[in-house]
Short mmCIF file of C-alpha atoms and ligand atoms in Angstrom, two decimals:
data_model
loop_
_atom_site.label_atom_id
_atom_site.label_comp_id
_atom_site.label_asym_id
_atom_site.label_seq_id
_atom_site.Cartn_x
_atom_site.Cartn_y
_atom_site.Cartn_z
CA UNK Y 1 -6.47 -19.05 3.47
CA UNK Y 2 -6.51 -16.91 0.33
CA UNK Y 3 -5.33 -13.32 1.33
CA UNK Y 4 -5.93 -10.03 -0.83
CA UNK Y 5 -3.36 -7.65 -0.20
CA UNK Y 6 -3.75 -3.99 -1.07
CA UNK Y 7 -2.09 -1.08 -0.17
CA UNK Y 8 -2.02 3.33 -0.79
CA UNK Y 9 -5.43 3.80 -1.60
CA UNK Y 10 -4.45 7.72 -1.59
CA UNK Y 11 -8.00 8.46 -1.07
CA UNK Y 12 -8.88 6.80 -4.65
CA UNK Y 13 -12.00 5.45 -4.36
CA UNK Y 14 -12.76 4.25 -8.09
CA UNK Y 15 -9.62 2.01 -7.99
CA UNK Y 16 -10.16 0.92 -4.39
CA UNK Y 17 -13.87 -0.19 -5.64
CA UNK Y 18 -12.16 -2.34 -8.85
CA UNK Y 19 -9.48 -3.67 -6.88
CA UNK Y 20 -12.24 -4.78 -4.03
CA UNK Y 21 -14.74 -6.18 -7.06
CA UNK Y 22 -11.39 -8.08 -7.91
CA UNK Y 23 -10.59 -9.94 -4.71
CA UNK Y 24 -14.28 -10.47 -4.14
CA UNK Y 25 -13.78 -14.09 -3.31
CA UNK Y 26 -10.42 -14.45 -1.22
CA UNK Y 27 -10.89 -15.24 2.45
CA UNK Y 28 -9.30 -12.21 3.69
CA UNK Y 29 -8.44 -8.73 3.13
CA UNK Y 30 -5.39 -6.84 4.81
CA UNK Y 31 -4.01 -2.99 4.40
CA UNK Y 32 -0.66 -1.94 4.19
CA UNK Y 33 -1.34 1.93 4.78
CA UNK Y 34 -2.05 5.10 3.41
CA UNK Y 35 -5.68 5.17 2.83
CA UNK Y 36 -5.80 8.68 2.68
CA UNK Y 37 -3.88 11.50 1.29
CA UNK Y 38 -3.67 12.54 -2.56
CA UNK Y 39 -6.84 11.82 -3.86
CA UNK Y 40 -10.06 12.89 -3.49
CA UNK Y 41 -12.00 10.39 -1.51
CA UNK Y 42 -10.54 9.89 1.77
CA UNK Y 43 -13.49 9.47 3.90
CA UNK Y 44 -15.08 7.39 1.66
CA UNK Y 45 -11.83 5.67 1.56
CA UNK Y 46 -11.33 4.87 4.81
CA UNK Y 47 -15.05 3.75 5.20
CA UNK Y 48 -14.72 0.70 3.27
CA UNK Y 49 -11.67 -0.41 5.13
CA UNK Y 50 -13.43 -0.25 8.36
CA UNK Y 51 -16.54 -1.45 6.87
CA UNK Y 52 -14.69 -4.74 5.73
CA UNK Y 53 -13.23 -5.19 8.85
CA UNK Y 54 -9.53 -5.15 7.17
CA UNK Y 55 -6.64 -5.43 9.30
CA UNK Y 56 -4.47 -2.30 8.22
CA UNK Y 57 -1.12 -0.50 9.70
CA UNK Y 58 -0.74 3.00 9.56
CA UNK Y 59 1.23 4.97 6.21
CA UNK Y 60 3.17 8.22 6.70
CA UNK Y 61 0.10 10.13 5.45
CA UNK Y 62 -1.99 8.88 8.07
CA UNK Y 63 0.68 9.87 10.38
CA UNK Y 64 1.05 12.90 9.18
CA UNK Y 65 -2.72 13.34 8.90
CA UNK Y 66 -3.36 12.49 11.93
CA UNK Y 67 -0.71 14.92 13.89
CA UNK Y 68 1.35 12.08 14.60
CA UNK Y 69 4.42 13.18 12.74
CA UNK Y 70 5.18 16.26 10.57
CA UNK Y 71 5.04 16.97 6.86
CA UNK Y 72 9.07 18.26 6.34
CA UNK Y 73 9.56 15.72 3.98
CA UNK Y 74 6.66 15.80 2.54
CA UNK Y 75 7.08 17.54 -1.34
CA UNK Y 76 4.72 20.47 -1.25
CA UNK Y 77 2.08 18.63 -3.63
CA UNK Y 78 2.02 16.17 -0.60
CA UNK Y 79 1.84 18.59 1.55
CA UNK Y 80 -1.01 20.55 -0.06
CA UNK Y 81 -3.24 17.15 -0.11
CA UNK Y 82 -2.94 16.13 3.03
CA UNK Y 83 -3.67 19.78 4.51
CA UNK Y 84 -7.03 19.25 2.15
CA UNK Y 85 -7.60 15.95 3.60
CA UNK Y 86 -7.38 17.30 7.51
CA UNK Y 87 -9.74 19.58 6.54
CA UNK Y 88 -12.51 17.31 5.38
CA UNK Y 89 -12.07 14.27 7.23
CA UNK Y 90 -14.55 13.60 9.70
CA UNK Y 91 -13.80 13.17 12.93
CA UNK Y 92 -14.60 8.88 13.38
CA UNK Y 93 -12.30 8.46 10.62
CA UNK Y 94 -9.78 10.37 11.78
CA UNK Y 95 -10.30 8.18 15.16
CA UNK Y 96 -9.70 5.07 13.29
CA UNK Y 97 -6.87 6.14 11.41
CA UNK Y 98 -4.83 7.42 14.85
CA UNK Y 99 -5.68 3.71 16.37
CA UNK Y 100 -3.91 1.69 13.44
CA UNK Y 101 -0.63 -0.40 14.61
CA UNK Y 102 2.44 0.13 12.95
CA UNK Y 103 3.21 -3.96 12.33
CA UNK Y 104 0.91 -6.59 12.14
CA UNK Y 105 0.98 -10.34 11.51
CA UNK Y 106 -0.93 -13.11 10.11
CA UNK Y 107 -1.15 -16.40 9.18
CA UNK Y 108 2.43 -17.02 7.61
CA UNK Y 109 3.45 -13.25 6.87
CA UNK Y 110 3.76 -9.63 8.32
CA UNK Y 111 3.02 -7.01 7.32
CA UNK Y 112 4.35 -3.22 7.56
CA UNK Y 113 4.05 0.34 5.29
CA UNK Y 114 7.42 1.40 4.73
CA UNK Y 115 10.38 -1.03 6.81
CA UNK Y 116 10.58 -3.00 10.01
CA UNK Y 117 13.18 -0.47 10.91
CA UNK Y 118 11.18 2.39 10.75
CA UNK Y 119 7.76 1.37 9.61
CA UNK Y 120 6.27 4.34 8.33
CA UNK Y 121 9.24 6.61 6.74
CA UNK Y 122 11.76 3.97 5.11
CA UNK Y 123 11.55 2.97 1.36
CA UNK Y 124 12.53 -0.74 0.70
CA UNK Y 125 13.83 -0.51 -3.11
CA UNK Y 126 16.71 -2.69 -2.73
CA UNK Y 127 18.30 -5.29 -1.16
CA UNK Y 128 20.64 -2.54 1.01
CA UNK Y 129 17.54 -1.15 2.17
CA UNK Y 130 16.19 -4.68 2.66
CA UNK Y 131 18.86 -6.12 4.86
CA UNK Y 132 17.64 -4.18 8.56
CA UNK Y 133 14.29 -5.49 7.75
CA UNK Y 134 15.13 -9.01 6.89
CA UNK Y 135 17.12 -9.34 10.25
CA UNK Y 136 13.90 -7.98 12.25
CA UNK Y 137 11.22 -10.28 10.09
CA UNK Y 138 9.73 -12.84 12.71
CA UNK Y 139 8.02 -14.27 9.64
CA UNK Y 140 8.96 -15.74 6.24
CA UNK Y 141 7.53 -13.21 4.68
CA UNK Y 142 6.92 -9.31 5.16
CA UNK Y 143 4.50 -7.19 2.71
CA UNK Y 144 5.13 -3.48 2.49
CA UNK Y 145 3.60 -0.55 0.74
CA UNK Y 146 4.82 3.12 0.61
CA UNK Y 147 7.40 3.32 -2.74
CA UNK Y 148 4.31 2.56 -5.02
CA UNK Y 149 6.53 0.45 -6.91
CA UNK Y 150 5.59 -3.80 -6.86
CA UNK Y 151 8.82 -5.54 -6.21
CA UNK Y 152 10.03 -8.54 -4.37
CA UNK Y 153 13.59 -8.66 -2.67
CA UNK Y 154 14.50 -12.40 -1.08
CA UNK Y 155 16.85 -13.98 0.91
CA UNK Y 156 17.50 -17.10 -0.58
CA UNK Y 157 18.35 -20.50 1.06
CA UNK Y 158 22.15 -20.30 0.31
CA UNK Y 159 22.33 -17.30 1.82
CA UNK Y 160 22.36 -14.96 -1.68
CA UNK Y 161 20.12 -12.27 -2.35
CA UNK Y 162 17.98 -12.12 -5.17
CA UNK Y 163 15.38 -8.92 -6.43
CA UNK Y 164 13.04 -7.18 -9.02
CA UNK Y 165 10.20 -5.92 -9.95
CA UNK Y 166 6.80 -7.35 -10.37
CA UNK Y 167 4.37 -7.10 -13.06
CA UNK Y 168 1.21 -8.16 -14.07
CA UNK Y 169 0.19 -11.78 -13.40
CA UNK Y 170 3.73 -12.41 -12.12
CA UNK Y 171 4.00 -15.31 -9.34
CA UNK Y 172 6.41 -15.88 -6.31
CA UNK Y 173 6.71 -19.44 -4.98
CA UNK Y 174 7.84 -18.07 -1.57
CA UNK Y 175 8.71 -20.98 -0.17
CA UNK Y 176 11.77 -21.34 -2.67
CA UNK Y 177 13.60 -18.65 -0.32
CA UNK Y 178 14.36 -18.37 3.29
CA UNK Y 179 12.51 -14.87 3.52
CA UNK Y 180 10.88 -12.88 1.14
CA UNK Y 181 9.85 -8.80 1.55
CA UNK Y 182 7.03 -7.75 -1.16
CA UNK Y 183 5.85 -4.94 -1.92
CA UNK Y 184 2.26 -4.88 -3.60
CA UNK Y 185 2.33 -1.60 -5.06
CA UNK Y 186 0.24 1.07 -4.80
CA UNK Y 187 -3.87 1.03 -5.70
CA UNK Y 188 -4.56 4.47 -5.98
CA UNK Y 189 -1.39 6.47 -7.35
CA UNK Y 190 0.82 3.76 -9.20
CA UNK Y 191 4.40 5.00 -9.54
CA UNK Y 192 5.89 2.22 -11.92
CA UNK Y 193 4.72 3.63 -15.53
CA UNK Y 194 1.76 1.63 -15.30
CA UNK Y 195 -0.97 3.46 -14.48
CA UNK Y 196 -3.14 0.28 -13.55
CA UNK Y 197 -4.02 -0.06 -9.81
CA UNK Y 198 -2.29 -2.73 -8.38
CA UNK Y 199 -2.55 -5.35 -5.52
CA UNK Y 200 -1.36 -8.99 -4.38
CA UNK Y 201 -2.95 -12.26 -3.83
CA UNK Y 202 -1.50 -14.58 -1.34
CA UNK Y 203 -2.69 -18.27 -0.44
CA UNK Y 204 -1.34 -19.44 2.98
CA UNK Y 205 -1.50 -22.92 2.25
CA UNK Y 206 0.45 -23.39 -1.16
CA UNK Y 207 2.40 -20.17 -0.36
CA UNK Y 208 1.97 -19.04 -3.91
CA UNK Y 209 1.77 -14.63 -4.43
CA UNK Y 210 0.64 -13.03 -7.45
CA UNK Y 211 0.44 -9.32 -8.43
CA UNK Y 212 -2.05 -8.33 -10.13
CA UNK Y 213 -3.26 -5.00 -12.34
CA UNK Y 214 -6.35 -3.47 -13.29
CA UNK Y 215 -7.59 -0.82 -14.84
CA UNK Y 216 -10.00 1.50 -13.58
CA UNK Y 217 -11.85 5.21 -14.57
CA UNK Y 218 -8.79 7.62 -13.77
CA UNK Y 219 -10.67 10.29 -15.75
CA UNK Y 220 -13.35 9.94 -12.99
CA UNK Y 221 -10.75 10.69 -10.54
CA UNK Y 222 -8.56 13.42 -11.78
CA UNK Y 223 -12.23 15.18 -12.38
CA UNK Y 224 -12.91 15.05 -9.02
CA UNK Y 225 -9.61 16.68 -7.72
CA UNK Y 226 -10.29 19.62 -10.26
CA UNK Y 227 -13.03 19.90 -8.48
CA UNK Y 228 -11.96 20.10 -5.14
CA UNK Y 229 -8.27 21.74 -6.13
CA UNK Y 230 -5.99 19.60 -5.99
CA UNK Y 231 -2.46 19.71 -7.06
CA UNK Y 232 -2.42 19.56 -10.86
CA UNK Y 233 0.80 17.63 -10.57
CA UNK Y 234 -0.51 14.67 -9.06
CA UNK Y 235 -3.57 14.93 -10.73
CA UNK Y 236 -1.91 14.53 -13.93
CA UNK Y 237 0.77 11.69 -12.78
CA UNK Y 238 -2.66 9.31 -12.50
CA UNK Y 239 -2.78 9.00 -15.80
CA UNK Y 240 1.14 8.35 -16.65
CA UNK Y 241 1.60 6.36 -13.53
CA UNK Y 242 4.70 8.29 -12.79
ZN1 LIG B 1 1.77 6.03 -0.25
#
């Protein structure tokens, strides 16, 4: 089964649309979280997901959004968007969004938004922030979202760890290791100084991933947050990718 893997949509509906034009002919699609918050177009967002049927585990800004947990850590440009995106999400959406799971698995791999420790708050950007996680995976693989930033971090067969980041077109033969934890980056607010949305490809039988990058109309995007007032700051980082 070929898998596409996408994750923090941030309410970014013109890369969500270019990544979903991309993986047009894999088998499946799956959701690591954070459909909403940042951008612009969470309801519209949030429709496609359910639309398409995707499996998908809840981000921090859902659970924020959704009164599950509170914004203190949130940075106040965080904070700003997501008190924007209560206020115009309607009501189904925000139905769906308080029924996703934390963890969910599938054929070969599971997948989370932040850690298997603590699924929706922890960042996995190294392998000391790997190691909880690899001693919970009940698969050979786990896929996580949240940092933004594509990276792999592996446990290899002799018992060494091995890391880095991902780029464009970059493959992972995961059966070389005896557990792998990727992260797929982020769609719709790319952190890694490239501003392209990014996403994975995974095929179940050979076990092969790929990340992948494409580009998409930020300027389309950042117009609509002027619009609607959103924080210059993260309007601005679309286009750096910072
Ligand atoms: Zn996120």
């Amino acid at each position: 089964m070929l898998y596409g893997i996408i994750s923090d949509i941030h309410g970014n509906l013109e890369a969500l649309d270019v990544v979903l034009n991309k993986l047009s002919r894999v088998d499946k699609l799956v959701c690591l979280g954070d459909i909403v918050g940042y951008g612009p177009n969470p309801n519209e967002c949030v429709e496609k997901i359910r639309e398409l049927k995707m499996p998908c585990v809840l981000g921090n800004h859902e659970a924020v959004g959704i009164g599950k947990t509170d914004s203190t850590w949130f940075n106040s440009n965080a904070r700003a968007a997501i008190q924007w995106t209560q206020r115009v999400i309607f009501q189904d959406n925000l139905d769906y969004l308080r029924d996703l799971p934390l963890r969910l698995e599938e054929d070969g791999f599971e997948m989370v938004h932040g850690s298997l420790r603590n699924p929706i708050e922890e960042y996995i950007t190294s392998i000391a922030d790997a190691l909880p996680t690899f001693k919970k995976m009940v698969k050979p693989i786990c896929f996580v979202g949240h940092s933004h930033i594509p990276l792999y971090i592996a446990l290899k067969k002799d018992g060494n760890y091995v890391g880095g980041d991902l780029s464009d077109g970059e493959e992972i033969l995961t059966d070389e290791y005896e557990k792998v934890i990727i992260n797929v980056g982020a769609v719709g607010q790319p952190r890694d100084k490239d501003p392209r949305a990014s996403f994975g490809i995974y095929d179940s039988k050979t076990r092969l991933f790929s990340l992948h990058r494409v580009v998409y109309n930020i300027d389309q995007v950042q117009q609509k947050m002027k619009a609607v007032g959103l924080p210059q700051r993260l309007i601005d980082r679309l286009a750096t990718g910072k």
